Amino acid sequence: METVNVDLNKLGGGTFGGIVYPNQLPSNGLVYATNTSVPAGQLPGIRLVNGSEIKRAAGLTVVSNQPLYLQGNYNTVSKKPCAVIADAVNL
């Protein structure tokens, strides 16, 4: 399985390791992710990491046409309305 990591903490903006990341969460709250860089013979996937706090007041919807993996806690701090929609969702 060849996965692409989507770091929701960095996507929401903040300073990490001395690097300042701007908030890149879309205004409509919809993120579509797909992995097109998969070598022949391997399966694609998306992995959401550092998602314990969603940094968008109105929540977030993440959609993928491939298997999606949630690593660690998801939306457990200051809970907001969120959805994860994918070919398969793995915790």
CSV table of N, CA and C in Angstrom, one decimal:
chain,number,residue,atom,x,y,z
A,1,MET,N,0.8,-1.2,0.0
A,1,MET,CA,0.0,0.0,0.0
A,1,MET,C,0.9,1.2,0.0
A,2,GLU,N,0.7,2.1,-1.0
A,2,GLU,CA,1.5,3.3,-1.1
A,2,GLU,C,0.5,4.5,-0.7
A,3,THR,N,0.7,5.1,0.5
A,3,THR,CA,-0.2,6.2,0.9
A,3,THR,C,0.5,7.5,0.9
A,4,VAL,N,-0.4,8.5,0.7
A,4,VAL,CA,0.0,9.9,0.8
A,4,VAL,C,-0.5,10.4,2.1
A,5,ASN,N,0.3,11.1,3.0
A,5,ASN,CA,-0.1,11.6,4.2
A,5,ASN,C,-0.7,13.0,4.0
A,6,VAL,N,-1.8,13.3,4.6
A,6,VAL,CA,-2.4,14.6,4.7
A,6,VAL,C,-2.4,15.0,6.1
A,7,ASP,N,-1.5,16.0,6.5
A,7,ASP,CA,-1.4,16.4,7.8
A,7,ASP,C,-2.4,17.5,8.1
A,8,LEU,N,-3.5,17.2,8.8
A,8,LEU,CA,-4.5,18.2,9.0
A,8,LEU,C,-4.1,19.3,9.9
A,9,ASN,N,-3.2,19.1,10.8
A,9,ASN,CA,-2.7,20.1,11.7
A,9,ASN,C,-2.0,21.2,10.9
A,10,LYS,N,-1.1,20.8,10.0
A,10,LYS,CA,-0.4,21.7,9.2
A,10,LYS,C,-1.3,22.4,8.2
A,11,LEU,N,-2.2,21.6,7.6
A,11,LEU,CA,-3.2,22.2,6.7
A,11,LEU,C,-4.0,23.3,7.3
A,12,GLY,N,-4.3,23.2,8.6
A,12,GLY,CA,-5.1,24.2,9.3
A,12,GLY,C,-4.2,25.4,9.7
A,13,GLY,N,-3.0,25.4,9.5
A,13,GLY,CA,-2.1,26.5,9.8
A,13,GLY,C,-1.5,26.4,11.2
A,14,GLY,N,-0.4,27.1,11.4
A,14,GLY,CA,0.3,27.1,12.7
A,14,GLY,C,1.8,27.1,12.5
A,15,THR,N,2.5,27.0,13.6
A,15,THR,CA,4.0,27.0,13.6
A,15,THR,C,4.4,25.6,14.1
A,16,PHE,N,5.2,24.9,13.3
A,16,PHE,CA,5.7,23.6,13.7
A,16,PHE,C,7.2,23.5,13.3
A,17,GLY,N,8.0,23.2,14.4
A,17,GLY,CA,9.4,23.1,14.2
A,17,GLY,C,10.0,24.4,13.6
A,18,GLY,N,9.5,25.5,14.0
A,18,GLY,CA,10.0,26.8,13.5
A,18,GLY,C,9.5,27.2,12.2
A,19,ILE,N,8.7,26.4,11.5
A,19,ILE,CA,8.2,26.7,10.2
A,19,ILE,C,6.7,27.2,10.4
A,20,VAL,N,6.3,28.3,9.8
A,20,VAL,CA,5.0,28.8,9.8
A,20,VAL,C,4.2,28.4,8.6
A,21,TYR,N,3.1,27.7,8.8
A,21,TYR,CA,2.2,27.2,7.8
A,21,TYR,C,1.0,28.0,7.7
A,22,PRO,N,0.6,28.6,6.6
A,22,PRO,CA,-0.7,29.3,6.5
A,22,PRO,C,-1.9,28.4,6.5
A,23,ASN,N,-3.0,28.8,6.9
A,23,ASN,CA,-4.2,28.0,6.9
A,23,ASN,C,-4.6,27.8,5.5
A,24,GLN,N,-4.6,26.5,5.0
A,24,GLN,CA,-5.0,26.1,3.7
A,24,GLN,C,-6.3,25.4,3.6
A,25,LEU,N,-7.1,25.3,4.7
A,25,LEU,CA,-8.4,24.7,4.6
A,25,LEU,C,-9.3,25.4,3.7
A,26,PRO,N,-10.0,24.8,2.9
A,26,PRO,CA,-10.9,25.5,1.9
A,26,PRO,C,-12.1,26.1,2.6
A,27,SER,N,-12.5,27.2,2.1
A,27,SER,CA,-13.7,28.0,2.7
A,27,SER,C,-15.0,27.2,2.7
A,28,ASN,N,-15.1,26.2,1.7
A,28,ASN,CA,-16.3,25.4,1.7
A,28,ASN,C,-16.3,24.2,2.5
A,29,GLY,N,-15.1,23.9,3.1
A,29,GLY,CA,-15.0,22.8,4.1
A,29,GLY,C,-14.8,21.4,3.4
A,30,LEU,N,-14.6,21.4,2.1
A,30,LEU,CA,-14.5,20.1,1.4
A,30,LEU,C,-13.1,19.9,0.9
A,31,VAL,N,-12.5,18.8,1.3
A,31,VAL,CA,-11.2,18.4,0.8
A,31,VAL,C,-11.3,17.1,0.0
A,32,TYR,N,-10.8,17.1,-1.2
A,32,TYR,CA,-10.8,15.9,-2.0
A,32,TYR,C,-9.3,15.5,-2.2
A,33,ALA,N,-9.0,14.2,-1.8
A,33,ALA,CA,-7.6,13.7,-1.9
A,33,ALA,C,-7.6,12.4,-2.7
A,34,THR,N,-6.6,12.3,-3.6
A,34,THR,CA,-6.4,11.1,-4.4
A,34,THR,C,-4.8,11.0,-4.6
A,35,ASN,N,-4.4,9.8,-4.7
A,35,ASN,CA,-3.0,9.5,-4.9
A,35,ASN,C,-2.7,9.0,-6.3
A,36,THR,N,-2.0,9.8,-7.1
A,36,THR,CA,-1.8,9.4,-8.5
A,36,THR,C,-0.3,9.0,-8.7
A,37,SER,N,0.5,8.9,-7.7
A,37,SER,CA,1.9,8.7,-7.8
A,37,SER,C,2.3,7.2,-7.4
A,38,VAL,N,1.4,6.3,-7.7
A,38,VAL,CA,1.6,4.9,-7.2
A,38,VAL,C,2.4,4.1,-8.3
A,39,PRO,N,3.5,3.5,-7.9
A,39,PRO,CA,4.2,2.6,-8.8
A,39,PRO,C,3.3,1.4,-9.2
A,40,ALA,N,3.6,0.8,-10.3
A,40,ALA,CA,2.9,-0.3,-10.8
A,40,ALA,C,3.0,-1.5,-9.8
A,41,GLY,N,1.9,-2.1,-9.6
A,41,GLY,CA,1.9,-3.3,-8.6
A,41,GLY,C,1.6,-2.9,-7.2
A,42,GLN,N,1.4,-1.6,-6.9
A,42,GLN,CA,1.1,-1.2,-5.5
A,42,GLN,C,-0.3,-0.5,-5.6
A,43,LEU,N,-1.0,-0.6,-4.4
A,43,LEU,CA,-2.3,0.0,-4.3
A,43,LEU,C,-2.2,1.4,-3.7
A,44,PRO,N,-3.0,2.3,-4.1
A,44,PRO,CA,-3.0,3.7,-3.6
A,44,PRO,C,-3.8,3.8,-2.3
A,45,GLY,N,-3.5,4.9,-1.6
A,45,GLY,CA,-4.3,5.2,-0.4
A,45,GLY,C,-4.0,6.6,0.1
A,46,ILE,N,-4.8,7.1,1.0
A,46,ILE,CA,-4.7,8.4,1.7
A,46,ILE,C,-4.7,8.2,3.2
A,47,ARG,N,-3.8,8.8,3.9
A,47,ARG,CA,-3.7,8.7,5.3
A,47,ARG,C,-3.9,10.1,6.0
A,48,LEU,N,-4.9,10.3,6.8
A,48,LEU,CA,-5.1,11.5,7.5
A,48,LEU,C,-4.3,11.4,8.9
A,49,VAL,N,-3.4,12.3,9.1
A,49,VAL,CA,-2.6,12.3,10.3
A,49,VAL,C,-2.8,13.7,11.1
A,50,ASN,N,-2.6,13.7,12.4
A,50,ASN,CA,-2.7,14.9,13.2
A,50,ASN,C,-4.1,15.5,13.1
A,51,GLY,N,-5.1,14.8,13.1
A,51,GLY,CA,-6.5,15.3,13.0
A,51,GLY,C,-7.3,15.4,14.3
A,52,SER,N,-6.6,15.4,15.4
A,52,SER,CA,-7.4,15.4,16.7
A,52,SER,C,-8.1,16.7,16.8
A,53,GLU,N,-7.6,17.8,16.2
A,53,GLU,CA,-8.3,19.1,16.3
A,53,GLU,C,-8.5,19.6,14.9
A,54,ILE,N,-9.7,19.8,14.4
A,54,ILE,CA,-10.0,20.3,13.1
A,54,ILE,C,-10.1,21.8,13.3
A,55,LYS,N,-9.2,22.5,12.5
A,55,LYS,CA,-9.0,24.0,12.7
A,55,LYS,C,-9.9,24.8,11.7
A,56,ARG,N,-11.1,24.3,11.5
A,56,ARG,CA,-12.1,25.1,10.8
A,56,ARG,C,-13.4,25.1,11.6
A,57,ALA,N,-13.9,26.3,11.9
A,57,ALA,CA,-15.0,26.4,12.9
A,57,ALA,C,-16.2,25.6,12.4
A,58,ALA,N,-16.5,25.6,11.1
A,58,ALA,CA,-17.7,25.0,10.6
A,58,ALA,C,-17.5,23.5,10.3
A,59,GLY,N,-16.3,22.9,10.6
A,59,GLY,CA,-16.1,21.5,10.4
A,59,GLY,C,-15.4,21.2,9.1
A,60,LEU,N,-15.3,19.9,8.7
A,60,LEU,CA,-14.6,19.5,7.5
A,60,LEU,C,-15.1,18.2,7.0
A,61,THR,N,-15.1,18.1,5.6
A,61,THR,CA,-15.5,16.9,5.0
A,61,THR,C,-14.3,16.5,4.1
A,62,VAL,N,-13.8,15.3,4.3
A,62,VAL,CA,-12.7,14.7,3.5
A,62,VAL,C,-13.2,13.6,2.6
A,63,VAL,N,-13.0,13.7,1.3
A,63,VAL,CA,-13.5,12.7,0.4
A,63,VAL,C,-12.3,12.1,-0.4
A,64,SER,N,-12.4,10.8,-0.7
A,64,SER,CA,-11.4,10.2,-1.6
A,64,SER,C,-12.0,9.1,-2.3
A,65,ASN,N,-11.5,8.8,-3.6
A,65,ASN,CA,-11.9,7.7,-4.4
A,65,ASN,C,-11.1,6.5,-4.1
A,66,GLN,N,-10.2,6.6,-3.1
A,66,GLN,CA,-9.3,5.5,-2.7
A,66,GLN,C,-9.5,5.1,-1.2
A,67,PRO,N,-8.9,4.1,-0.8
A,67,PRO,CA,-9.0,3.8,0.7
A,67,PRO,C,-8.4,4.9,1.5
A,68,LEU,N,-9.0,5.2,2.6
A,68,LEU,CA,-8.5,6.3,3.5
A,68,LEU,C,-8.3,5.7,4.9
A,69,TYR,N,-7.2,6.1,5.4
A,69,TYR,CA,-6.8,5.7,6.8
A,69,TYR,C,-6.7,6.8,7.7
A,70,LEU,N,-7.3,6.7,8.9
A,70,LEU,CA,-7.2,7.7,10.0
A,70,LEU,C,-6.1,7.2,11.0
A,71,GLN,N,-5.1,8.0,11.1
A,71,GLN,CA,-4.0,7.6,12.1
A,71,GLN,C,-4.2,8.5,13.3
A,72,GLY,N,-4.4,7.9,14.4
A,72,GLY,CA,-4.5,8.6,15.7
A,72,GLY,C,-5.9,9.1,15.9
A,73,ASN,N,-6.1,10.0,16.8
A,73,ASN,CA,-7.4,10.6,17.1
A,73,ASN,C,-7.8,11.5,15.9
A,74,TYR,N,-9.2,11.6,15.7
A,74,TYR,CA,-9.7,12.4,14.7
A,74,TYR,C,-10.9,13.2,15.3
A,75,ASN,N,-10.8,14.5,15.3
A,75,ASN,CA,-11.9,15.4,15.7
A,75,ASN,C,-12.3,15.1,17.2
A,76,THR,N,-11.3,14.9,18.1
A,76,THR,CA,-11.6,14.7,19.5
A,76,THR,C,-11.4,15.9,20.3
A,77,VAL,N,-10.8,17.0,19.8
A,77,VAL,CA,-10.6,18.2,20.6
A,77,VAL,C,-11.5,19.3,20.0
A,78,SER,N,-12.3,19.9,20.8
A,78,SER,CA,-13.3,20.9,20.4
A,78,SER,C,-14.1,20.4,19.2
A,79,LYS,N,-14.8,19.3,19.4
A,79,LYS,CA,-15.5,18.6,18.3
A,79,LYS,C,-16.3,19.5,17.4
A,80,LYS,N,-16.2,19.2,16.1
A,80,LYS,CA,-16.9,20.0,15.1
A,80,LYS,C,-17.6,19.0,14.2
A,81,PRO,N,-18.6,19.4,13.4
A,81,PRO,CA,-19.2,18.5,12.4
A,81,PRO,C,-18.3,18.1,11.3
A,82,CYS,N,-18.0,16.8,11.2
A,82,CYS,CA,-17.0,16.3,10.2
A,82,CYS,C,-17.5,15.1,9.6
A,83,ALA,N,-17.0,14.8,8.4
A,83,ALA,CA,-17.3,13.6,7.7
A,83,ALA,C,-16.1,13.1,6.9
A,84,VAL,N,-15.9,11.8,6.9
A,84,VAL,CA,-14.9,11.2,6.1
A,84,VAL,C,-15.6,10.2,5.1
A,85,ILE,N,-15.4,10.4,3.8
A,85,ILE,CA,-16.1,9.6,2.8
A,85,ILE,C,-15.1,9.1,1.9
A,86,ALA,N,-15.0,7.7,1.7
A,86,ALA,CA,-14.0,7.2,0.8
A,86,ALA,C,-14.4,5.8,0.3
A,87,ASP,N,-13.6,5.2,-0.5
A,87,ASP,CA,-13.8,3.9,-1.0
A,87,ASP,C,-13.9,2.9,0.1
A,88,ALA,N,-13.0,3.1,1.1
A,88,ALA,CA,-13.0,2.3,2.3
A,88,ALA,C,-12.3,3.2,3.4
A,89,VAL,N,-12.8,3.2,4.6
A,89,VAL,CA,-12.3,4.0,5.7
A,89,VAL,C,-11.7,3.0,6.7
A,90,ASN,N,-10.5,3.2,7.1
A,90,ASN,CA,-9.8,2.3,8.0
A,90,ASN,C,-9.3,3.1,9.2
A,91,LEU,N,-9.6,2.6,10.4
A,91,LEU,CA,-9.2,3.4,11.6
A,91,LEU,C,-7.9,2.8,12.1
